[in-house]
mmCIF file of C-alpha atoms in Angstrom:
data_model
loop_
_atom_site.group_PDB
_atom_site.id
_atom_site.type_symbol
_atom_site.label_atom_id
_atom_site.label_comp_id
_atom_site.label_asym_id
_atom_site.label_seq_id
_atom_site.Cartn_x
_atom_site.Cartn_y
_atom_site.Cartn_z
ATOM 1 C CA UNK Y 1 -18.514 13.636 4.976
ATOM 2 C CA UNK Y 2 -19.705 11.671 8.345
ATOM 3 C CA UNK Y 3 -18.296 8.096 9.430
ATOM 4 C CA UNK Y 4 -18.467 5.525 11.186
ATOM 5 C CA UNK Y 5 -15.353 5.694 14.060
ATOM 6 C CA UNK Y 6 -13.273 1.931 13.506
ATOM 7 C CA UNK Y 7 -13.498 0.046 16.636
ATOM 8 C CA UNK Y 8 -11.929 -2.961 18.200
ATOM 9 C CA UNK Y 9 -14.646 -5.007 17.254
ATOM 10 C CA UNK Y 10 -12.882 -7.815 15.190
ATOM 11 C CA UNK Y 11 -10.251 -8.387 17.063
ATOM 12 C CA UNK Y 12 -12.209 -9.002 19.818
ATOM 13 C CA UNK Y 13 -14.333 -11.419 17.952
ATOM 14 C CA UNK Y 14 -10.897 -13.044 16.779
ATOM 15 C CA UNK Y 15 -9.656 -13.767 20.388
ATOM 16 C CA UNK Y 16 -12.637 -14.460 21.338
ATOM 17 C CA UNK Y 17 -12.620 -16.969 18.279
ATOM 18 C CA UNK Y 18 -9.553 -17.913 18.550
ATOM 19 C CA UNK Y 19 -8.088 -17.049 21.046
ATOM 20 C CA UNK Y 20 -5.609 -14.781 19.598
ATOM 21 C CA UNK Y 21 -3.538 -12.450 21.730
ATOM 22 C CA UNK Y 22 -1.646 -10.723 19.520
ATOM 23 C CA UNK Y 23 -3.808 -9.430 16.319
ATOM 24 C CA UNK Y 24 -2.275 -7.051 13.918
ATOM 25 C CA UNK Y 25 -3.839 -4.957 11.409
ATOM 26 C CA UNK Y 26 -2.470 -5.520 7.622
ATOM 27 C CA UNK Y 27 -3.049 -2.203 4.830
ATOM 28 C CA UNK Y 28 -1.527 -1.468 2.001
ATOM 29 C CA UNK Y 29 -0.596 1.152 -0.382
ATOM 30 C CA UNK Y 30 1.100 1.720 -4.117
ATOM 31 C CA UNK Y 31 -0.827 -1.422 -5.436
ATOM 32 C CA UNK Y 32 -2.068 0.821 -8.245
ATOM 33 C CA UNK Y 33 0.693 3.725 -9.025
ATOM 34 C CA UNK Y 34 2.985 3.397 -12.006
ATOM 35 C CA UNK Y 35 6.466 3.870 -10.457
ATOM 36 C CA UNK Y 36 7.527 3.096 -6.740
ATOM 37 C CA UNK Y 37 6.942 0.984 -4.264
ATOM 38 C CA UNK Y 38 3.893 -1.167 -2.555
ATOM 39 C CA UNK Y 39 4.127 -0.674 0.950
ATOM 40 C CA UNK Y 40 2.181 -2.717 3.876
ATOM 41 C CA UNK Y 41 2.279 -1.721 7.865
ATOM 42 C CA UNK Y 42 1.491 -4.811 10.058
ATOM 43 C CA UNK Y 43 0.447 -2.705 12.903
ATOM 44 C CA UNK Y 44 -0.343 -4.025 16.449
ATOM 45 C CA UNK Y 45 -2.244 -2.007 18.852
ATOM 46 C CA UNK Y 46 -4.010 -3.897 21.796
ATOM 47 C CA UNK Y 47 -7.380 -2.795 22.760
ATOM 48 C CA UNK Y 48 -6.671 0.738 23.403
ATOM 49 C CA UNK Y 49 -8.382 4.040 22.326
ATOM 50 C CA UNK Y 50 -6.980 5.075 19.612
ATOM 51 C CA UNK Y 51 -5.893 8.924 18.727
ATOM 52 C CA UNK Y 52 -8.732 11.318 18.099
ATOM 53 C CA UNK Y 53 -9.652 11.290 14.219
ATOM 54 C CA UNK Y 54 -8.516 7.952 13.428
ATOM 55 C CA UNK Y 55 -9.872 6.231 9.459
ATOM 56 C CA UNK Y 56 -8.929 5.224 6.408
ATOM 57 C CA UNK Y 57 -5.625 6.921 5.499
ATOM 58 C CA UNK Y 58 -7.605 8.015 2.072
ATOM 59 C CA UNK Y 59 -10.509 10.001 4.581
ATOM 60 C CA UNK Y 60 -7.537 12.012 5.611
ATOM 61 C CA UNK Y 61 -6.100 14.515 3.985
ATOM 62 C CA UNK Y 62 -2.725 14.695 3.479
ATOM 63 C CA UNK Y 63 -2.072 17.293 6.008
ATOM 64 C CA UNK Y 64 -3.959 15.783 8.865
ATOM 65 C CA UNK Y 65 -2.185 12.262 8.559
ATOM 66 C CA UNK Y 66 2.017 13.565 7.984
ATOM 67 C CA UNK Y 67 0.264 15.274 12.041
ATOM 68 C CA UNK Y 68 -1.502 11.903 12.874
ATOM 69 C CA UNK Y 69 1.041 9.199 12.059
ATOM 70 C CA UNK Y 70 3.931 10.326 13.914
ATOM 71 C CA UNK Y 71 1.154 10.096 16.860
ATOM 72 C CA UNK Y 72 0.053 6.924 15.551
ATOM 73 C CA UNK Y 73 3.708 5.247 15.898
ATOM 74 C CA UNK Y 74 4.752 6.406 19.513
ATOM 75 C CA UNK Y 75 0.056 4.939 20.010
ATOM 76 C CA UNK Y 76 0.352 1.795 18.902
ATOM 77 C CA UNK Y 77 2.019 -1.345 20.263
ATOM 78 C CA UNK Y 78 3.988 -2.383 17.098
ATOM 79 C CA UNK Y 79 5.095 -2.213 13.713
ATOM 80 C CA UNK Y 80 6.671 -3.282 11.123
ATOM 81 C CA UNK Y 81 6.924 -1.854 7.182
ATOM 82 C CA UNK Y 82 7.711 -4.159 3.849
ATOM 83 C CA UNK Y 83 8.388 -3.005 0.818
ATOM 84 C CA UNK Y 84 7.976 -4.480 -2.803
ATOM 85 C CA UNK Y 85 9.891 -3.232 -5.895
ATOM 86 C CA UNK Y 86 8.690 -2.719 -9.141
ATOM 87 C CA UNK Y 87 11.098 -4.842 -10.030
ATOM 88 C CA UNK Y 88 9.933 -7.518 -7.570
ATOM 89 C CA UNK Y 89 6.407 -6.634 -8.727
ATOM 90 C CA UNK Y 90 7.735 -7.242 -12.848
ATOM 91 C CA UNK Y 91 8.524 -10.547 -12.194
ATOM 92 C CA UNK Y 92 6.122 -11.436 -9.796
ATOM 93 C CA UNK Y 93 2.388 -10.141 -10.501
ATOM 94 C CA UNK Y 94 0.915 -7.834 -8.017
ATOM 95 C CA UNK Y 95 -0.021 -10.411 -5.821
ATOM 96 C CA UNK Y 96 2.579 -12.208 -5.346
ATOM 97 C CA UNK Y 97 4.150 -8.597 -4.545
ATOM 98 C CA UNK Y 98 1.592 -7.852 -1.938
ATOM 99 C CA UNK Y 99 2.557 -11.111 0.011
ATOM 100 C CA UNK Y 100 5.849 -10.679 -0.338
ATOM 101 C CA UNK Y 101 5.532 -7.138 1.548
ATOM 102 C CA UNK Y 102 2.891 -7.782 3.188
ATOM 103 C CA UNK Y 103 5.789 -11.103 4.780
ATOM 104 C CA UNK Y 104 8.738 -8.702 5.508
ATOM 105 C CA UNK Y 105 5.982 -6.046 7.476
ATOM 106 C CA UNK Y 106 4.759 -9.086 9.326
ATOM 107 C CA UNK Y 107 8.339 -10.296 9.870
ATOM 108 C CA UNK Y 108 9.654 -6.242 11.140
ATOM 109 C CA UNK Y 109 7.383 -6.923 14.407
ATOM 110 C CA UNK Y 110 9.030 -8.125 17.483
ATOM 111 C CA UNK Y 111 5.781 -10.819 17.793
ATOM 112 C CA UNK Y 112 4.204 -12.864 16.048
ATOM 113 C CA UNK Y 113 1.155 -12.137 16.052
ATOM 114 C CA UNK Y 114 -1.421 -15.001 16.092
ATOM 115 C CA UNK Y 115 -3.734 -13.634 13.861
ATOM 116 C CA UNK Y 116 -4.358 -11.031 10.718
ATOM 117 C CA UNK Y 117 -6.336 -8.800 9.855
ATOM 118 C CA UNK Y 118 -6.555 -7.919 6.570
ATOM 119 C CA UNK Y 119 -8.278 -4.930 4.507
ATOM 120 C CA UNK Y 120 -10.414 -5.827 1.521
ATOM 121 C CA UNK Y 121 -11.488 -9.032 0.724
ATOM 122 C CA UNK Y 122 -9.246 -11.690 -0.553
ATOM 123 C CA UNK Y 123 -6.107 -12.954 1.636
ATOM 124 C CA UNK Y 124 -3.665 -12.640 -0.147
ATOM 125 C CA UNK Y 125 -1.308 -13.963 2.626
ATOM 126 C CA UNK Y 126 -2.842 -17.312 2.790
ATOM 127 C CA UNK Y 127 -0.437 -20.002 5.386
ATOM 128 C CA UNK Y 128 0.374 -19.886 7.085
ATOM 129 C CA UNK Y 129 -0.686 -17.224 9.111
ATOM 130 C CA UNK Y 130 -4.405 -17.051 10.460
ATOM 131 C CA UNK Y 131 -6.083 -13.700 8.882
ATOM 132 C CA UNK Y 132 -9.851 -12.509 8.611
ATOM 133 C CA UNK Y 133 -10.389 -10.736 5.523
ATOM 134 C CA UNK Y 134 -12.538 -7.184 6.056
ATOM 135 C CA UNK Y 135 -13.731 -5.414 3.337
ATOM 136 C CA UNK Y 136 -13.329 -1.680 3.963
ATOM 137 C CA UNK Y 137 -11.323 -2.373 6.831
ATOM 138 C CA UNK Y 138 -9.304 0.240 6.846
ATOM 139 C CA UNK Y 139 -12.638 2.585 7.341
ATOM 140 C CA UNK Y 140 -14.062 -0.153 10.104
ATOM 141 C CA UNK Y 141 -10.918 -1.881 12.252
ATOM 142 C CA UNK Y 142 -8.375 1.021 14.228
ATOM 143 C CA UNK Y 143 -5.387 -1.424 13.791
ATOM 144 C CA UNK Y 144 -5.945 -2.104 10.053
ATOM 145 C CA UNK Y 145 -7.033 2.133 9.640
ATOM 146 C CA UNK Y 146 -3.290 2.599 11.533
ATOM 147 C CA UNK Y 147 -1.483 0.781 9.300
ATOM 148 C CA UNK Y 148 -3.085 2.543 5.888
ATOM 149 C CA UNK Y 149 -1.882 6.086 7.910
ATOM 150 C CA UNK Y 150 1.546 4.844 8.582
ATOM 151 C CA UNK Y 151 1.874 2.725 5.108
ATOM 152 C CA UNK Y 152 1.043 5.570 2.605
ATOM 153 C CA UNK Y 153 2.779 8.561 4.683
ATOM 154 C CA UNK Y 154 5.960 6.855 5.152
ATOM 155 C CA UNK Y 155 5.381 5.540 1.123
ATOM 156 C CA UNK Y 156 4.825 9.559 0.233
ATOM 157 C CA UNK Y 157 7.537 9.701 2.115
ATOM 158 C CA UNK Y 158 9.644 8.507 -0.081
ATOM 159 C CA UNK Y 159 7.567 8.863 -3.316
ATOM 160 C CA UNK Y 160 8.917 12.875 -2.793
ATOM 161 C CA UNK Y 161 12.634 12.275 -1.892
ATOM 162 C CA UNK Y 162 12.394 10.122 -5.095
ATOM 163 C CA UNK Y 163 10.614 13.336 -7.144
ATOM 164 C CA UNK Y 164 12.032 16.384 -5.326
ATOM 165 C CA UNK Y 165 12.440 19.784 -7.342
ATOM 166 C CA UNK Y 166 16.485 19.283 -7.121
ATOM 167 C CA UNK Y 167 17.107 15.038 -8.130
ATOM 168 C CA UNK Y 168 17.215 13.252 -10.804
ATOM 169 C CA UNK Y 169 12.522 12.651 -11.762
ATOM 170 C CA UNK Y 170 12.131 16.194 -10.460
ATOM 171 C CA UNK Y 171 9.953 16.695 -13.749
ATOM 172 C CA UNK Y 172 8.062 12.948 -12.511
ATOM 173 C CA UNK Y 173 6.388 15.161 -10.020
ATOM 174 C CA UNK Y 174 6.836 12.179 -7.186
ATOM 175 C CA UNK Y 175 5.510 14.195 -4.758
ATOM 176 C CA UNK Y 176 2.572 15.227 -5.572
ATOM 177 C CA UNK Y 177 1.368 12.063 -7.173
ATOM 178 C CA UNK Y 178 3.443 9.524 -5.708
ATOM 179 C CA UNK Y 179 4.010 7.471 -8.638
ATOM 180 C CA UNK Y 180 0.461 7.022 -9.766
ATOM 181 C CA UNK Y 181 -0.985 8.630 -13.154
ATOM 182 C CA UNK Y 182 -1.009 12.497 -13.260
ATOM 183 C CA UNK Y 183 -0.756 14.763 -16.412
ATOM 184 C CA UNK Y 184 2.653 15.361 -15.412
ATOM 185 C CA UNK Y 185 3.581 12.177 -14.704
ATOM 186 C CA UNK Y 186 2.466 11.542 -18.580
ATOM 187 C CA UNK Y 187 4.132 13.998 -19.672
ATOM 188 C CA UNK Y 188 7.748 12.976 -17.572
ATOM 189 C CA UNK Y 189 7.432 9.487 -19.142
ATOM 190 C CA UNK Y 190 6.583 10.441 -22.875
ATOM 191 C CA UNK Y 191 9.003 12.961 -23.012
ATOM 192 C CA UNK Y 192 12.027 10.613 -20.892
ATOM 193 C CA UNK Y 193 10.193 7.484 -20.393
ATOM 194 C CA UNK Y 194 10.283 5.203 -17.841
ATOM 195 C CA UNK Y 195 12.707 5.035 -14.426
ATOM 196 C CA UNK Y 196 14.304 2.208 -12.742
ATOM 197 C CA UNK Y 197 11.273 3.843 -10.442
ATOM 198 C CA UNK Y 198 8.049 2.423 -13.162
ATOM 199 C CA UNK Y 199 7.001 -0.433 -13.093
ATOM 200 C CA UNK Y 200 7.491 -2.063 -16.541
ATOM 201 C CA UNK Y 201 4.928 -5.132 -17.204
ATOM 202 C CA UNK Y 202 2.118 -2.792 -16.613
ATOM 203 C CA UNK Y 203 -0.359 -1.552 -20.093
ATOM 204 C CA UNK Y 204 0.149 2.071 -19.436
ATOM 205 C CA UNK Y 205 3.034 1.490 -21.761
ATOM 206 C CA UNK Y 206 0.882 0.791 -24.438
ATOM 207 C CA UNK Y 207 0.627 4.265 -24.292
ATOM 208 C CA UNK Y 208 3.552 5.716 -24.585
ATOM 209 C CA UNK Y 209 5.728 6.682 -27.462
ATOM 210 C CA UNK Y 210 7.598 3.983 -29.790
ATOM 211 C CA UNK Y 211 10.508 4.944 -29.324
ATOM 212 C CA UNK Y 212 10.364 3.824 -25.278
ATOM 213 C CA UNK Y 213 8.236 0.669 -26.341
ATOM 214 C CA UNK Y 214 11.285 -1.796 -25.896
ATOM 215 C CA UNK Y 215 11.197 -1.394 -22.340
ATOM 216 C CA UNK Y 216 8.292 -2.804 -21.700
ATOM 217 C CA UNK Y 217 8.309 -6.499 -19.577
ATOM 218 C CA UNK Y 218 6.179 -9.838 -20.794
ATOM 219 C CA UNK Y 219 5.538 -11.569 -17.955
ATOM 220 C CA UNK Y 220 1.788 -13.272 -18.171
ATOM 221 C CA UNK Y 221 -0.742 -11.811 -20.769
ATOM 222 C CA UNK Y 222 -1.351 -8.173 -22.132
ATOM 223 C CA UNK Y 223 -5.049 -8.969 -20.579
ATOM 224 C CA UNK Y 224 -3.569 -9.609 -16.814
ATOM 225 C CA UNK Y 225 -0.678 -7.041 -17.095
ATOM 226 C CA UNK Y 226 -3.947 -4.531 -17.941
ATOM 227 C CA UNK Y 227 -6.076 -5.912 -15.190
ATOM 228 C CA UNK Y 228 -2.921 -5.593 -13.131
ATOM 229 C CA UNK Y 229 -2.244 -2.087 -14.084
ATOM 230 C CA UNK Y 230 -5.614 -0.838 -13.483
ATOM 231 C CA UNK Y 231 -6.084 -2.391 -9.549
ATOM 232 C CA UNK Y 232 -9.276 -4.478 -11.494
ATOM 233 C CA UNK Y 233 -7.851 -8.507 -9.464
ATOM 234 C CA UNK Y 234 -11.253 -7.705 -7.358
ATOM 235 C CA UNK Y 235 -9.364 -6.238 -5.375
ATOM 236 C CA UNK Y 236 -11.525 -3.594 -2.605
ATOM 237 C CA UNK Y 237 -10.262 -0.329 -2.488
#
């Protein structure tokens, strides 16, 4: 399906209106997964022409993403990665966990950015960061698109290593589903129960056999937990 390539339009606007010299694009992956961390990448690209084929990571095949990510890591001016663990997600809730991961990613940059382009319509970063939210920024903004690909490939690699065929969690097939719902993942959960890498405050546990119900963590209302586990808190995917 044809799509418009991303541009530096938003970055140029931020430079012109706020005087920002260093602008970071920020995107996350793993928000809707049942297992694994939520991962955020912050990428600074300047105004250079990006590698061919760059767009939202969800629009690129896994093979092409894996090829593109190392090129992007060398092409960007700088990038930083941040993670929030399943335990932190359970303890804090997804919105606060996203902020934690994003701050970790931004803090990993060699220079603090003057402005941040954040994918989506909700600013989960807030003060003191100078944030511009952009719906579908991972498709329209070069820095955010670069961040989306780098974040996706790094998290997928982490989950594949966790679900290696010879490992303890092979039956969960994390290499294929990256911790997201799938028939194999559901079957393994019903048989073996959640692993230490699962988010235990989410509503999917309600559908598991009774022998696993005691593992569920209750941090907030069941309604809020159901919304977060389904990715329905108003975030734009």
